[in-house]
GROMACS .gro file of C-alpha atoms in nm:
model
   68
    1MET     CA    1   0.017  -0.027  -0.012
    2GLY     CA    2   0.270   0.254   0.027
    3THR     CA    3   0.347   0.249  -0.308
    4LEU     CA    4   0.025   0.308  -0.515
    5PRO     CA    5   0.021   0.712  -0.383
    6ILE     CA    6   0.366   0.654  -0.614
    7ALA     CA    7   0.220   0.448  -0.869
    8ILE     CA    8  -0.050   0.720  -0.870
    9GLY     CA    9   0.208   1.011  -0.866
   10TRP     CA   10   0.084   1.362  -0.806
   11GLY     CA   11   0.291   1.683  -0.774
   12ALA     CA   12   0.607   1.770  -0.855
   13GLY     CA   13   0.852   1.503  -1.020
   14ALA     CA   14   0.582   1.215  -1.066
   15GLU     CA   15   0.634   1.164  -1.422
   16SER     CA   16   0.919   1.022  -1.341
   17ARG     CA   17   0.810   0.832  -1.039
   18ARG     CA   18   0.509   0.699  -1.203
   19PRO     CA   19   0.609   0.430  -1.422
   20LEU     CA   20   0.817   0.228  -1.059
   21GLY     CA   21   0.489   0.306  -0.891
   22LEU     CA   22   0.301   0.134  -1.124
   23ALA     CA   23   0.576  -0.149  -1.162
   24VAL     CA   24   0.568  -0.257  -0.836
   25VAL     CA   25   0.175  -0.270  -0.788
   26GLY     CA   26   0.152  -0.447  -1.119
   27GLY     CA   27   0.418  -0.682  -0.963
   28LEU     CA   28   0.235  -0.740  -0.650
   29ALA     CA   29  -0.125  -0.784  -0.794
   30PHE     CA   30   0.025  -1.020  -1.020
   31SER     CA   31   0.237  -1.253  -0.731
   32GLN     CA   32  -0.087  -1.203  -0.562
   33ILE     CA   33  -0.293  -1.364  -0.853
   34ILE     CA   34  -0.029  -1.625  -0.839
   35THR     CA   35  -0.012  -1.731  -0.510
   36LEU     CA   36  -0.388  -1.755  -0.488
   37TYR     CA   37  -0.542  -1.814  -0.743
   38VAL     CA   38  -0.237  -2.063  -1.033
   39THR     CA   39  -0.092  -2.266  -0.708
   40PRO     CA   40  -0.386  -2.430  -0.589
   41VAL     CA   41  -0.485  -2.538  -0.946
   42VAL     CA   42  -0.120  -2.687  -1.008
   43TYR     CA   43  -0.102  -2.914  -0.727
   44THR     CA   44  -0.496  -2.996  -0.696
   45TYR     CA   45  -0.386  -3.085  -1.143
   46LEU     CA   46  -0.056  -3.263  -0.976
   47ASP     CA   47  -0.226  -3.466  -0.688
   48ALA     CA   48  -0.473  -3.588  -0.986
   49LEU     CA   49  -0.141  -3.716  -1.184
   50GLN     CA   50  -0.026  -3.882  -0.936
   51GLN     CA   51  -0.304  -4.073  -0.800
   52ARG     CA   52  -0.356  -4.133  -1.229
   53PHE     CA   53   0.015  -4.246  -1.287
   54GLY     CA   54   0.190  -4.330  -0.926
   55ARG     CA   55   0.278  -4.673  -0.738
   56ARG     CA   56   0.031  -4.882  -0.733
   57ALA     CA   57  -0.037  -5.094  -0.480
   58PRO     CA   58   0.137  -5.472  -0.614
   59ARG     CA   59  -0.122  -5.746  -0.655
   60SER     CA   60  -0.179  -5.993  -0.475
   61VAL     CA   61   0.017  -6.364  -0.733
   62THR     CA   62  -0.235  -6.691  -0.607
   63GLU     CA   63  -0.047  -6.988  -0.664
   64PRO     CA   64  -0.208  -7.251  -0.915
   65ALA     CA   65  -0.369  -7.532  -0.809
   66ALA     CA   66  -0.140  -7.857  -0.812
   67ALA     CA   67  -0.295  -8.121  -1.055
   68ASP     CA   68  -0.425  -8.441  -0.873
   0.00000   0.00000   0.00000
């Protein structure tokens, strides 16, 4: 929130500080979106892939019955 006044930029020298403020505010907003939305979706997909292609429990092998 401290960079918001720089991003809005009023007064003397605002033209030179505004791009820096916009870059910082935009980067913070983008990282929040990545953290809150994209990361859980990626973990959900990875969990689904692990369940589909991950290690499976070994099947029990039954011995054939001896012939009489």
